[in-house]
Each structure stands twice: as C-alpha cells, then as structure tokens.
C-alpha cells in the first residue's frame, strides 16, 4: 500500500493528507474522551450538538465548491481580474446574510428540539446559544478560506486548520476534565471561529484575500445579480441539491436516533459515525486537493490527463480509506465486549464501513463531474436522501444490525447508479483512443 500511495502524489496532496491526518487524529483522540467525562445522556446531547451544527453547511448551498472550481479555473486572474474581485465581493455579502440567518434559525430550532426531546437534568441552553454564534462566524469565514485555497494557499489554509484544531481540542479536553460538560463543545466552536478570523485578517499568508477584496468601485445590486446568474448560479443550484441530500444522509442520523431511541443510543451511534465520516473526508483528500489541477487540465482541453489523474487518485483514496476503516473495525471488534457503552457491535460497524467505501467512491466521481461544471447525480442524491429518511423515520422498529444493513443497501444501490452515469459520461465526453 505504501508504494501505491507514494507514487505520483503531488505536494498539495501530501500536505493536505498530512494536515488532515493530524486534524482527524486529534479529533479521533478527543471523541472517546466524551465517554470518560460525560454521562450517557450528556454524550447524546454532545453528539447531537455536533450533528445539528453540521447542518450549517446546508446554507452554503454548494457555493464553497462552486467557487473553488471557478477560482481554480481562473488562477492567473485571481488578483488582477475585476470579474473575480466582483465575485468575491458578492460572495462575502452572501455569506454575511447566511451567517445571520443560521444563528437565528439554529437558536430557535435548537431550543424547540432540545426542549421537546431532551432531559431537564442537562444544562444545554447557554452552550447551544454560544455554539450557534460561533458556528455562524465559521460560516461567514468559509468563502474567504475557499478563495485562499483556490489562489494557491491550500497548504497554508490546511496548516492553519491543523493548528486551529490542535489548540481547540487541547482546550476541549481540559474543559471536559474540569467538568464544563456541554460548555466544552461551545467554547471549542468559539476557539475555531476566533482562530480562523485571526488567520484571515492578520496572517501574511492571507494577504492575497485582503488585496482581492479591495475594489475601486463596488458593483451595485443589479450588476452583482447578473454576475451571480451568469458565472455562479448555473453550477451552484445543482451542487446545492446534492449538499442538502448529503446533509440528510450524513448529519441527520444522530438527531433521529436522539428523538427515536434516546440520548444514550444517539451518543453510541454518533461516536462511530463521526469517526467514520472523518476517515471518509481524509480519504477524499486525494481528489479534493487536486481540484485545481484537474480543472486546469479540462480548461486547457486536456481531458485525457484529467481522466487518468482522476482514476489514479480514486484508486489511492479507496486503498487509503479501506486501510483506515479496517483498523477501525479491528479496534472496535476487540473492545466491544469490554466497552459496549462506547463501541457498536462488530456487525453494525462492518456495515457502516461498507457504506463509507461507497461514499468515498461517489464523492470522487461527483467531484470529477464538477470540474467540468456539471452535476449529473442530482436524481441519485434525491433518491438516496428519500430512502434514508424512510429508514430514519422507522429506525425504532429495527435492530442496529438491520438499520445499518438497510443503510448499506441504499448506498450500494446509489453506487451502482453512479457508476452507470459515469460510464455514460465517459463514453460521450472522453475519447481515450
């Protein structure tokens, strides 16, 4: 495996992998600490906090990846092009309003959800308000970081995120040890927000953003709307549908478990799902870090090189992800009987791993399509989300093994449909011979 992973891996991929590995290693070490310092009910609240906060990306509506593709295909114009500067101006305004909407909506929805399904013994209101405010700041900063990544600062942004996470998780562990309970996660989110804000506005690596936001004449609303309609919206609305469906698939299982099976079961499933999702994101670093390069090939009509690069990176990401997931299965299988309050049964974990491999494949193919500014997997995403919701709504009648068997069945079906779409796309668009 080591030889395969080392071969033809760019500096960007190596840096992103290294930084994300450190990032998720720290997160992975911190997650089990919740089982030590929080009781079963508090742990259910904790991971439901994590899942609901993850829903904030639904407000992004696919804009982050849309901008990464657009900026990547115009790398040489990032600073000198008024068009790109105007796009940056428009997205800053867009995210400002999104962050305010998120803060208000999350406080209201969280208050309703935890009041109706939670337990009075847990102090959640103050931590939830601070969590909502801090996550709103993170949402506000996200477009600015995407701009920096596309402008050639991907490694610098990843390094910042690594330092940010290491520091925030040290504080998280300290606060858990000092019995701050749910305030620990709220302050963790606040530290992430403050760290990213400092990097954007004061670090020398982000000067390209501070220069890019300067405009001699700001576009009016009509000009901004035309720019958005022409350059951004045609791809964004398609990606946004997939994002909404992805939120349903990845983030809502823990809140549904919380309301159907109780906080204790939500904490048990939430821990495993969060670690698995971390491995998925880490495995997808191969293709995610190469979006600018693949986009450049396509922009220069070198589709064969883009296709071959995609295949090579997909192979590496699958091998890498399978290796990490196998380690997770080995650990959970060996410690399940000793710590059943922390680890799911091995059969359930195995099914989650099979679903994770499906997600890695689907993400790689979807990203490849997007570098062409196309999104042919909308129907697949809607079908996946619909089937997952049906399972989630009836999860209280299933055992854990049956629950995750059904989820794997859905993901396997979507993977097959995705491969069919990919083969048709390849046949119509790419002439390999």
PDB file of C-alpha atoms in Angstrom, residues 23 49-62 95 98-99 102-103 106 128 131-132 134-142 145 161 189 192 243 247 251:
ATOM      1  CA  UNK A  23      -6.575  17.039  12.269  1.00  0.00           C
ATOM      2  CA  UNK A  49     -24.913  19.270  19.030  1.00  0.00           C
ATOM      3  CA  UNK A  50     -22.200  18.135  16.623  1.00  0.00           C
ATOM      4  CA  UNK A  51     -24.706  16.798  14.081  1.00  0.00           C
ATOM      5  CA  UNK A  52     -27.039  19.793  14.165  1.00  0.00           C
ATOM      6  CA  UNK A  53     -24.108  22.195  13.875  1.00  0.00           C
ATOM      7  CA  UNK A  54     -23.012  20.239  10.799  1.00  0.00           C
ATOM      8  CA  UNK A  55     -26.290  21.203   9.164  1.00  0.00           C
ATOM      9  CA  UNK A  56     -24.958  24.779   8.824  1.00  0.00           C
ATOM     10  CA  UNK A  57     -23.269  23.714   5.599  1.00  0.00           C
ATOM     11  CA  UNK A  58     -26.741  23.362   4.059  1.00  0.00           C
ATOM     12  CA  UNK A  59     -26.858  27.169   3.948  1.00  0.00           C
ATOM     13  CA  UNK A  60     -23.729  27.138   1.810  1.00  0.00           C
ATOM     14  CA  UNK A  61     -25.925  25.724  -0.967  1.00  0.00           C
ATOM     15  CA  UNK A  62     -22.924  24.347  -2.816  1.00  0.00           C
ATOM     16  CA  UNK A  95     -22.243  34.716   3.439  1.00  0.00           C
ATOM     17  CA  UNK A  98     -26.318  33.447   5.568  1.00  0.00           C
ATOM     18  CA  UNK A  99     -24.457  33.564   8.865  1.00  0.00           C
ATOM     19  CA  UNK A 102     -28.074  30.498  10.576  1.00  0.00           C
ATOM     20  CA  UNK A 103     -27.544  31.994  14.032  1.00  0.00           C
ATOM     21  CA  UNK A 106     -30.323  27.440  14.896  1.00  0.00           C
ATOM     22  CA  UNK A 128     -26.285  25.960  22.491  1.00  0.00           C
ATOM     23  CA  UNK A 131     -22.375  27.177  19.757  1.00  0.00           C
ATOM     24  CA  UNK A 132     -24.791  28.820  17.301  1.00  0.00           C
ATOM     25  CA  UNK A 134     -19.559  30.620  16.955  1.00  0.00           C
ATOM     26  CA  UNK A 135     -20.701  28.415  14.073  1.00  0.00           C
ATOM     27  CA  UNK A 136     -22.209  31.478  12.381  1.00  0.00           C
ATOM     28  CA  UNK A 137     -18.744  33.080  12.392  1.00  0.00           C
ATOM     29  CA  UNK A 138     -17.239  29.910  10.895  1.00  0.00           C
ATOM     30  CA  UNK A 139     -19.849  30.037   8.130  1.00  0.00           C
ATOM     31  CA  UNK A 140     -19.001  33.698   7.474  1.00  0.00           C
ATOM     32  CA  UNK A 141     -15.305  32.821   7.109  1.00  0.00           C
ATOM     33  CA  UNK A 142     -15.764  29.786   4.877  1.00  0.00           C
ATOM     34  CA  UNK A 145     -10.884  30.409   3.036  1.00  0.00           C
ATOM     35  CA  UNK A 161      -6.854  24.364  10.277  1.00  0.00           C
ATOM     36  CA  UNK A 189     -16.513  26.122  18.459  1.00  0.00           C
ATOM     37  CA  UNK A 192     -12.275  27.595  15.965  1.00  0.00           C
ATOM     38  CA  UNK A 243     -25.475  19.206  -0.487  1.00  0.00           C
ATOM     39  CA  UNK A 247     -26.799  16.647   4.992  1.00  0.00           C
ATOM     40  CA  UNK A 251     -25.857  14.524   9.609  1.00  0.00           C
TER      41      UNK A 251
END
